[in-house]
Each structure stands twice: as C-alpha cells, then as structure tokens.
CSV table of C-alpha atoms and ligand atoms in Angstrom, one decimal:
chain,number,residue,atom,x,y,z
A,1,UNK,CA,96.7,109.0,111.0
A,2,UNK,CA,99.7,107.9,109.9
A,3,UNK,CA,101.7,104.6,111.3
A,4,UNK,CA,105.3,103.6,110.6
A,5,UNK,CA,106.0,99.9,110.5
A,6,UNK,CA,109.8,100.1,110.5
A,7,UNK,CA,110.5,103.2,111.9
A,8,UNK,CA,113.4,102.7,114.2
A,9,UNK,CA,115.5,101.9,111.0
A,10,UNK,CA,117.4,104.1,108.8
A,11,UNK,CA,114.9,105.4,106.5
A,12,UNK,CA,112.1,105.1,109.1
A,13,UNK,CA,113.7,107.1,111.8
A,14,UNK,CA,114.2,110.0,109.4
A,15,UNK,CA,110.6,109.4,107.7
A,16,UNK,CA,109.1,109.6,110.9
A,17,UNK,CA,110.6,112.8,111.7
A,18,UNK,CA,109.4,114.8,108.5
A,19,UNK,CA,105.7,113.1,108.4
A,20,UNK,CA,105.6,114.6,112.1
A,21,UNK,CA,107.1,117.9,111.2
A,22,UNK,CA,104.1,117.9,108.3
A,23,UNK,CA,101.2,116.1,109.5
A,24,UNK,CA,101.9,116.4,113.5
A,25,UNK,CA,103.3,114.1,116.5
A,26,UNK,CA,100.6,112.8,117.2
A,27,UNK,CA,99.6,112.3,114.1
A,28,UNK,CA,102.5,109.7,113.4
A,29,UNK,CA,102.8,106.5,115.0
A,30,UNK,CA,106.0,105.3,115.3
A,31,UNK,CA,106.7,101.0,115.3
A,32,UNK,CA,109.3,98.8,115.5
A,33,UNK,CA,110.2,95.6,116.9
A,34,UNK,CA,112.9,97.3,119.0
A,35,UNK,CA,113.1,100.9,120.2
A,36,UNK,CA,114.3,103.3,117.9
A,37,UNK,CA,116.3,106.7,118.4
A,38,UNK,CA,115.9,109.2,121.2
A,39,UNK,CA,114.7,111.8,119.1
A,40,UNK,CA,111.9,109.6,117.3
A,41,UNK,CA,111.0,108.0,120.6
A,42,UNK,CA,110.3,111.2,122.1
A,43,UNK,CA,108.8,113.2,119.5
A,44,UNK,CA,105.3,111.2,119.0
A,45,UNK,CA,103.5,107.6,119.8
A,46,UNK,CA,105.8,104.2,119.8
A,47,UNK,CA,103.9,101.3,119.8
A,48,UNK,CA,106.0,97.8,120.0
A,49,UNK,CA,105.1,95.6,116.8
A,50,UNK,CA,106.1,92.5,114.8
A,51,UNK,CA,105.8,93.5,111.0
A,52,UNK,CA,104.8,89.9,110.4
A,53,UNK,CA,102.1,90.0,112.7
A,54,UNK,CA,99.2,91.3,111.1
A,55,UNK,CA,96.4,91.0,114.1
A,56,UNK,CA,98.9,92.6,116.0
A,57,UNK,CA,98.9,95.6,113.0
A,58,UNK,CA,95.0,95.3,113.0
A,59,UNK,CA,95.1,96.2,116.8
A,60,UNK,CA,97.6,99.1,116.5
A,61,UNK,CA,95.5,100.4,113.1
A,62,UNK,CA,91.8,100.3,115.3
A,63,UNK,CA,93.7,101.6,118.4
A,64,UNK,CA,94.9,105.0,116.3
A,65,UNK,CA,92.1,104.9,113.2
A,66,UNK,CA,95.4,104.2,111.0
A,67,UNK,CA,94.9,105.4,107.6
A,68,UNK,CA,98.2,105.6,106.0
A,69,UNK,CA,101.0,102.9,106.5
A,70,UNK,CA,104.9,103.1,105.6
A,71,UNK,CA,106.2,99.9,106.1
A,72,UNK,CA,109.5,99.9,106.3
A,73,UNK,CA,110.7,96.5,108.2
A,74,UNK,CA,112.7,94.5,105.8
A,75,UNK,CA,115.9,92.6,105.7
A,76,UNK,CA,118.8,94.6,103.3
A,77,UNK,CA,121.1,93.0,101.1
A,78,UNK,CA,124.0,91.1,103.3
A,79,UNK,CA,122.0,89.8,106.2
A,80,UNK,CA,119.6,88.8,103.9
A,81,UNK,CA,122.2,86.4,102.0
A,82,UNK,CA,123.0,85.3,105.8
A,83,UNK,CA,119.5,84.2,106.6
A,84,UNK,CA,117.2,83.9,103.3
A,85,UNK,CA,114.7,82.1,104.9
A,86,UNK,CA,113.9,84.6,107.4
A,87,UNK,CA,114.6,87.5,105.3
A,88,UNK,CA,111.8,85.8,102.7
A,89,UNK,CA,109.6,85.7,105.7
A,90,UNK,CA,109.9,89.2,107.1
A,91,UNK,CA,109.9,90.7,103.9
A,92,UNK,CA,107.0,89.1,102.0
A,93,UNK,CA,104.6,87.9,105.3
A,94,UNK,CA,104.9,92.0,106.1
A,95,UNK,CA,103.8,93.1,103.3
A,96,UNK,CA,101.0,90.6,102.3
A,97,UNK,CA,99.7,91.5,105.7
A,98,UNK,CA,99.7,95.0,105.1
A,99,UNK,CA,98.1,94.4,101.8
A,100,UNK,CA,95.5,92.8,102.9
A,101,UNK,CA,94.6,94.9,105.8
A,102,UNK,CA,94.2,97.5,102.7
A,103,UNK,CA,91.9,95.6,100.8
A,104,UNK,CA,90.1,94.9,103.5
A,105,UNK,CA,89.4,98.2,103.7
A,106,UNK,CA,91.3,98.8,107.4
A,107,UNK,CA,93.6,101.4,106.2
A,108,UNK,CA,93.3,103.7,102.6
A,109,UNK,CA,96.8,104.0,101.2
A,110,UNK,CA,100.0,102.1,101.4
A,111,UNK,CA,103.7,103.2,100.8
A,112,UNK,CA,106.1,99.9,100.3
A,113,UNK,CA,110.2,100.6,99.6
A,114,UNK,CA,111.3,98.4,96.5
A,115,UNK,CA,114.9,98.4,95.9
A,116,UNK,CA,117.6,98.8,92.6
A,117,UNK,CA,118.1,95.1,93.8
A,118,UNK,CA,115.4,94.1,91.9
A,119,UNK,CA,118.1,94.5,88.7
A,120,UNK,CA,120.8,91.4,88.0
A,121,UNK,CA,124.0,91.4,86.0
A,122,UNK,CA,121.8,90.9,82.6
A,123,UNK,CA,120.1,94.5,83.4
A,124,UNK,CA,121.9,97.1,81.4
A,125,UNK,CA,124.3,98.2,83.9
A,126,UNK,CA,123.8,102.4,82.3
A,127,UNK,CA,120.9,104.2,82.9
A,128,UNK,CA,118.7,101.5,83.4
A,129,UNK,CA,115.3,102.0,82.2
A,130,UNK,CA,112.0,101.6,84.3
A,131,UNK,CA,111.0,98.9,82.1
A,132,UNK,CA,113.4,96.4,81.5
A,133,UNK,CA,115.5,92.7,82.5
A,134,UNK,CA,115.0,91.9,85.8
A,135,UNK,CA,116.9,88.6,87.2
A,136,UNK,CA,118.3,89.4,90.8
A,137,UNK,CA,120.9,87.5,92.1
A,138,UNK,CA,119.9,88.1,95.9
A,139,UNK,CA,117.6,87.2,98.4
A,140,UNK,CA,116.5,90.7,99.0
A,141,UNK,CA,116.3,91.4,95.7
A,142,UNK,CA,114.0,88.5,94.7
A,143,UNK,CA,111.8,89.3,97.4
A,144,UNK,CA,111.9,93.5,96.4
A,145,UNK,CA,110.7,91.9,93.5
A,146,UNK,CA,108.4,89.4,94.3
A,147,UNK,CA,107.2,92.4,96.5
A,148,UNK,CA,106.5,94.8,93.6
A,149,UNK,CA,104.5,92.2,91.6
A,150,UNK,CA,102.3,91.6,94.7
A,151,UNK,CA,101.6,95.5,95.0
A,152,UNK,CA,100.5,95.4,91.5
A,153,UNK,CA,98.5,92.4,91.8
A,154,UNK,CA,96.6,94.2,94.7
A,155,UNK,CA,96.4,97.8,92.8
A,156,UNK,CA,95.1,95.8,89.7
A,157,UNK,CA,92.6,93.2,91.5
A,158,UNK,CA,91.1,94.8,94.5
A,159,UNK,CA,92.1,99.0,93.8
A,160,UNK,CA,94.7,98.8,96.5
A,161,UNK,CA,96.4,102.4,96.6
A,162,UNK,CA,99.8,101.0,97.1
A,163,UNK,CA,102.9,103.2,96.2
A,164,UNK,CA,106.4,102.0,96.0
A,165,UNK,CA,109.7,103.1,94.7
A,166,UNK,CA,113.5,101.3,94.0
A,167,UNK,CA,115.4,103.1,96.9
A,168,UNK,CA,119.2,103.4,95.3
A,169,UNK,CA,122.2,103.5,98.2
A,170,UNK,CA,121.0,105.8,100.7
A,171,UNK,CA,123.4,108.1,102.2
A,172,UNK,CA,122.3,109.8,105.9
A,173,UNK,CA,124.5,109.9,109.0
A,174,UNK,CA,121.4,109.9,111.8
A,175,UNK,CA,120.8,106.3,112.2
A,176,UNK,CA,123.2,103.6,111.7
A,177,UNK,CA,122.1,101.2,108.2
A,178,UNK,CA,122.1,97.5,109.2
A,179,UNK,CA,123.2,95.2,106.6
A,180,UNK,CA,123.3,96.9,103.5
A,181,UNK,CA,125.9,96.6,100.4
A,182,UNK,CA,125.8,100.3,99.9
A,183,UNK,CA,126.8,100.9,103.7
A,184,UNK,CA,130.2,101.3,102.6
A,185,UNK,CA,128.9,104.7,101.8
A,186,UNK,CA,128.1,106.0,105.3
A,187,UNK,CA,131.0,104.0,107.0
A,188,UNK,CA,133.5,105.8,105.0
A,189,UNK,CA,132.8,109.4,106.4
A,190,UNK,CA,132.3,108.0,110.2
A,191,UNK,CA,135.6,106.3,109.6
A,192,UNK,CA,137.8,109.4,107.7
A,193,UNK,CA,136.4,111.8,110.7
A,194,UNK,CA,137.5,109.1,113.6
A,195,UNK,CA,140.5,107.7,111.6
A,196,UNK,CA,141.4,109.5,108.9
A,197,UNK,CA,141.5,105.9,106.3
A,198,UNK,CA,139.0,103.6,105.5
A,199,UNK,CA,139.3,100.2,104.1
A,200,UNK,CA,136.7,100.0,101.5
A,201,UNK,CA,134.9,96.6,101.2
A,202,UNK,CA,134.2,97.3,97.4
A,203,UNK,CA,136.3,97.8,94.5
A,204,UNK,CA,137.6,101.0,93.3
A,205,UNK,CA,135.4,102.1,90.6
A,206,UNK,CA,132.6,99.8,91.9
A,207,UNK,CA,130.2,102.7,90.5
A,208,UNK,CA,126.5,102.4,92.2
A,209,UNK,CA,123.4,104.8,92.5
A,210,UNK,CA,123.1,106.5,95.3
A,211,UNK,CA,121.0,109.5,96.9
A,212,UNK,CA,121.1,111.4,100.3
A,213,UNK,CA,118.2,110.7,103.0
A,214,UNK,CA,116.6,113.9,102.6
A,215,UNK,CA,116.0,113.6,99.3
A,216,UNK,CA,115.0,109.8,99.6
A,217,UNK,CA,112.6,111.4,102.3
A,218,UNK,CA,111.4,113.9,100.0
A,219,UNK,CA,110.6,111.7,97.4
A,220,UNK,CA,108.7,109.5,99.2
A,221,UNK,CA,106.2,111.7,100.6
A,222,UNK,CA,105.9,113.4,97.2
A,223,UNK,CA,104.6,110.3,95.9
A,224,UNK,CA,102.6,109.5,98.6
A,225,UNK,CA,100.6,113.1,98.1
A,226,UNK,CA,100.6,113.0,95.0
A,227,UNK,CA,97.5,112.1,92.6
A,228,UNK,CA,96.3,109.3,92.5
A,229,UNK,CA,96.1,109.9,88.6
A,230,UNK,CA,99.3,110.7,88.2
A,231,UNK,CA,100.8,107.3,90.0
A,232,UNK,CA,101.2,105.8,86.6
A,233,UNK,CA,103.2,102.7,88.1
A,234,UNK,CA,102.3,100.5,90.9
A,235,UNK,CA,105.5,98.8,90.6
A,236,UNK,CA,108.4,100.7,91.9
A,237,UNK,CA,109.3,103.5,90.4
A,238,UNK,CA,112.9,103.5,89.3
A,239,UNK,CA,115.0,106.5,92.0
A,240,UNK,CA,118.3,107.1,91.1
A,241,UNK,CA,119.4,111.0,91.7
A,242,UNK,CA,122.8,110.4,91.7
A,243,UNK,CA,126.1,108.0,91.3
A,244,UNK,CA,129.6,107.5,91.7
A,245,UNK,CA,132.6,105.0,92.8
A,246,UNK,CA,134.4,104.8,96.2
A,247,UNK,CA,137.5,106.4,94.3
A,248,UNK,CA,135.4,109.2,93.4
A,249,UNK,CA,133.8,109.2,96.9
A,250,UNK,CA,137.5,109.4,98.8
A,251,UNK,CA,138.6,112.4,95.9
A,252,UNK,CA,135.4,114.4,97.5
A,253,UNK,CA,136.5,114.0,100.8
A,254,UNK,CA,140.0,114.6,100.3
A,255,UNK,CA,138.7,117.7,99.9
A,256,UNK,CA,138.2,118.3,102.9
A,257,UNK,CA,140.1,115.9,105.0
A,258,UNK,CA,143.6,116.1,102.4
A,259,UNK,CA,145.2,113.2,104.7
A,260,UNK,CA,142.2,111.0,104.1
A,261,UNK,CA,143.9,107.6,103.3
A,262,UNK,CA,141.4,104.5,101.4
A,263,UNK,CA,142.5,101.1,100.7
A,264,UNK,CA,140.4,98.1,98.5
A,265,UNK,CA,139.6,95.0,100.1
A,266,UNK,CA,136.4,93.6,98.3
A,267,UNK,CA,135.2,90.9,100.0
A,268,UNK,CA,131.5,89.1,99.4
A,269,UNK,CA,129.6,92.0,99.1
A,270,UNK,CA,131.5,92.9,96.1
A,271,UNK,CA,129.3,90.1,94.2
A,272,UNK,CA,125.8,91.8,95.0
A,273,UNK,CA,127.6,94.9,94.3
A,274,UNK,CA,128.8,94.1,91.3
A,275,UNK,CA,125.4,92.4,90.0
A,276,UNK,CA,123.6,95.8,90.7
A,277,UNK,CA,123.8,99.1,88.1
A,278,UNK,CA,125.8,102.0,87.6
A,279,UNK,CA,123.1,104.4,87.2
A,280,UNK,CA,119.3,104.7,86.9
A,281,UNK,CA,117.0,106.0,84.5
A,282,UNK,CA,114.3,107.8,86.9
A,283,UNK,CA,112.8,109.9,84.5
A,284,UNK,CA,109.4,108.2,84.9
A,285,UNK,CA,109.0,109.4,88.4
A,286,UNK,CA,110.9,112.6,87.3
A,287,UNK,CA,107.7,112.9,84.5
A,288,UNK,CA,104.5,111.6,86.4
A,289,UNK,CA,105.2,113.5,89.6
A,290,UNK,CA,107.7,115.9,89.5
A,291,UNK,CA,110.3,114.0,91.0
A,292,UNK,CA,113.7,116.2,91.6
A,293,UNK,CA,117.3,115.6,93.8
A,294,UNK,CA,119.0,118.3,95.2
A,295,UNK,CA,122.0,116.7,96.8
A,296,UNK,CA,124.9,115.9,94.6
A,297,UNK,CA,127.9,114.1,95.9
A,298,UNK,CA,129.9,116.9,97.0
A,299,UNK,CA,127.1,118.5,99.1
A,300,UNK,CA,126.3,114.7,100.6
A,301,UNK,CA,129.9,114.9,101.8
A,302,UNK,CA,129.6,118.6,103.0
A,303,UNK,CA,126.6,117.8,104.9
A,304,UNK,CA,127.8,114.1,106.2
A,305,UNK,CA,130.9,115.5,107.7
A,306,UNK,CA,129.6,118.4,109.1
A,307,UNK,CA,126.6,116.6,110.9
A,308,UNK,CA,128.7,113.8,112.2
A,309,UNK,CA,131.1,115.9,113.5
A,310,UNK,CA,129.2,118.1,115.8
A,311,UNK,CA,126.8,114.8,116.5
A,312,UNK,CA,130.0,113.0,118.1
A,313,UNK,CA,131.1,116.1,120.0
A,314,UNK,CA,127.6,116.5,121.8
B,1,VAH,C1,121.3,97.5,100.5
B,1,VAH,N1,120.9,99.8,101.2
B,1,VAH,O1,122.4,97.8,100.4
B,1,VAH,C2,120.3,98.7,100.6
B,1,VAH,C3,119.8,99.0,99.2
B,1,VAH,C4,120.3,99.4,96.8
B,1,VAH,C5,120.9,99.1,98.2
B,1,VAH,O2,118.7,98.2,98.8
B,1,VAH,O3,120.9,96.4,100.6
C-alpha cells in the first residue's frame, strides 16, 4: 500500500494518478493538508494529514498497512524566501518524521524529492556533475540539502531504503505550481493561450533545467522499482532531461501562436534564478537505472497548449 504525503500538489496530483493506474485505487492513499483535484479526489482514498505530524502519519500508516511513502509536502523556492522559518519546519520536521517511521520499521521504502536548489552560484553553472560544490543561496535549497544528507545518514546508519532525486523546473499544465522560481514556465503557456503576451519575471536568456511531468513521473517510479543494488546514491540523484531560456521558450511557441508577444521584467526571483545551473549532468541516474526523457521542449509546448486548451473549454 502506497500513501502520498503531498499529493494534492503539483507533482503529487499527477504521481497519484500513475501509481493508481499501476498499482490500483485503492492501492494509493492520497494526503494532503487541503483537498486536492477532482480527479485525484475521486479516483482512490483521501485521508486529511499534517506532513509535520508524524502520530498523525503513524495512524494513517496502521489504518492502510502503509508500506511505501512519497512525501511530497514542501515549501518551493519563493514562498520559502517569504517564510524561512516555516518552510525549515515543514520541510525538515516532514521528513525526519517519515524517516523515522522507516527505521522504526512502520513502513519499507521511502521516496523524498531533492531539488537542483541544492546548487549555488559557485556550482559550475554547465552540466553540473552529481558530485560537486554545493552552497545554496535559498531557504529551500538549504533545507533540499540538509534533506539529502539526512536521507543518507538514515540509509547509512539504520538501512533506511530512502530514494531521492534533484527535480529540475517541472513543466505540467494539470495542477497549478505554488511558489516556484521555475513557474514562469507553466504561466507562460496559460498566459499566450488567454492573452496572447506574457511578461516574463526572468531575464531573457535566464537558461535553467527543466523537464515535463510525465517524465518527472516516470522517473520517479523507475527509481522507486528499481533494485535496490542498483540505487548507487542515497543522495539525490542529479535529473536534468532538458534546458532552455524564456527567449527560446517564446520562439517555440511562436510557433504556434505567431502573435505571441513576451516582455522582461525580472524581479526577485531572478536572484534564485540566477544562483541555480544552466544544465545538469544526470548521467548517473541515466547509468545505474536506466534513466531516459522523452519530452524535448517543442513536444512540452505541443502538449501544454493542446491540453490547456481543451481543459479551459470543458
Ligand atoms: C522551484 N519548481 O522553483 C521548484 C524547483 C528547481 C525548481 O525546485 O522552487
């Protein structure tokens, strides 16, 4: 039984979905601290939770016989730098409950999402290896990193099977992202269908790693079925599938939307942004389990303005 700590958010919505299209409905509990989509809240078991509150995870865990848990609450990027204290709190307290419950021996296996926030402007900004400087300049991306060292502690120590990977942008169109840096990514196609401009809060040729949900989906259940043996890191493995800039972004959809107009306005996001790499080096999770993306940018765009278009029509 599988339970999703998170899973009215933008990865966890869409996660939910494909663990019950694998494993079964009922197989999937479904969590959040507020309801989540109609589709997810439908389609299998909701229970209301508090990712901080571990007793209240213990319950949920003995009430289903739990043995797998995504947990996916976390603070992103700007709110984070709006509230650091509780984005410390929500991020860390989460997942040192969950970790415990684990080597307690309440639930077997544990997937965690780390974050290319863990990097800072002293990474090497190309191709950024697996192993390398890591000095983040954010609140969310000290605690992704904080995080990572706390799965490996547990791995190391007590033979927690904890997985975890560093999530680039992630591109999808079902559920809305709250507070991310990268949202300008997802904004921009809602925007050129409803308004045909967008006024970029990054830079130009602000050039980031990205990836589209499915394949962020993908990737993550991959890794959690794959052998133990062959999870050679219990860090984060490094996730990068693709990048561009939002000048490249607005030439793809000009493609199809030849009036599309985009203007530049960075604003404080263009910091985080900025401290962040061009592109990853993933070739570790590309070598140890087979790791593969299959959306490049113009079939994101394809797909993101097809979907949102018939989604706002219905
Ligand atoms: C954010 N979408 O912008 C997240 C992600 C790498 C970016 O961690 O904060």
């Amino acid at each position: 039984i599988i339970l999703i700590i998170g899973a009215s958010g933008q990865i966890g919505n869409e996660l939910t979905q494909e663990l019950r299209t694998i494993y079964g409905n009922s197989n999937v509990i479904a969590s959040d601290i507020k309801e989540g989509s109609e589709e997810m809240m439908s389609s299998g078991p909701f229970e209301m939770m508090d990712a901080t509150d571990k007793e209240g995870i213990l319950g949920i865990v003995k009430k289903h016989n739990v043995t797998q848990v995504y947990l996916l609450a976390a603070m992103l990027s700007v709110t984070a730098e709006k509230h650091p204290k509780k984005a410390w709190d929500l991020n860390m307290n989460s997942l040192l409950g969950v970790l415990d419950l684990a080597k307690e021996k309440h639930i077997k296996q544990v997937f965690w999402p780390s974050s290319i926030a863990v990097f800072g402007s002293t990474t090497p900004k190309d191709n950024t290896p697996q192993k390398t400087i890591m000095e983040p300049s954010t609140v969310y991306g000290i605690s992704k990193l904080s995080g990572e060292f706390w799965c490996n502690y547990y791995h190391e120590k007590y033979g927690v099977d904890v997985r975890s990977i560093r999530y680039p942008g992630i591109i999808s169109w079902k559920t809305k992202p709250g507070g991310g840096t990268t949202d300008y990514a997802i904004d921009i196609y809602f925007k050129a269908l409803k308004e045909g401009a967008y006024e970029c809060f990054l830079s130009e040729n602000t050039r980031l790693p990205m990836m589209y949900m499915n394949d962020a989906v993908a990737a993550t259940i991959q890794l959690m079925q794959a052998k133990h043996i062959d999870v050679k890191l219990r860090t984060g493995y490094n996730l990068g599938a693709i990048d561009f800039t939002p000048n490249e972004m607005a030439l793809e959809i000009k493609k199809h939307l030849p009036d599309f107009k985009i203007s530049y306005h960075p604003d404080f996001r263009q910091e985080i942004a900025a401290s962040w790499p061009s592109s990853i080096d993933d070739s570790a999770a590309r070598t140890d389990w087979n790791w593969q993306h299959k959306f490049d940018l113009s079939a994101i765009t394809t797909e993101m303005l097809k979907n949102i278009k018939t989604e706002s029509i219905v």
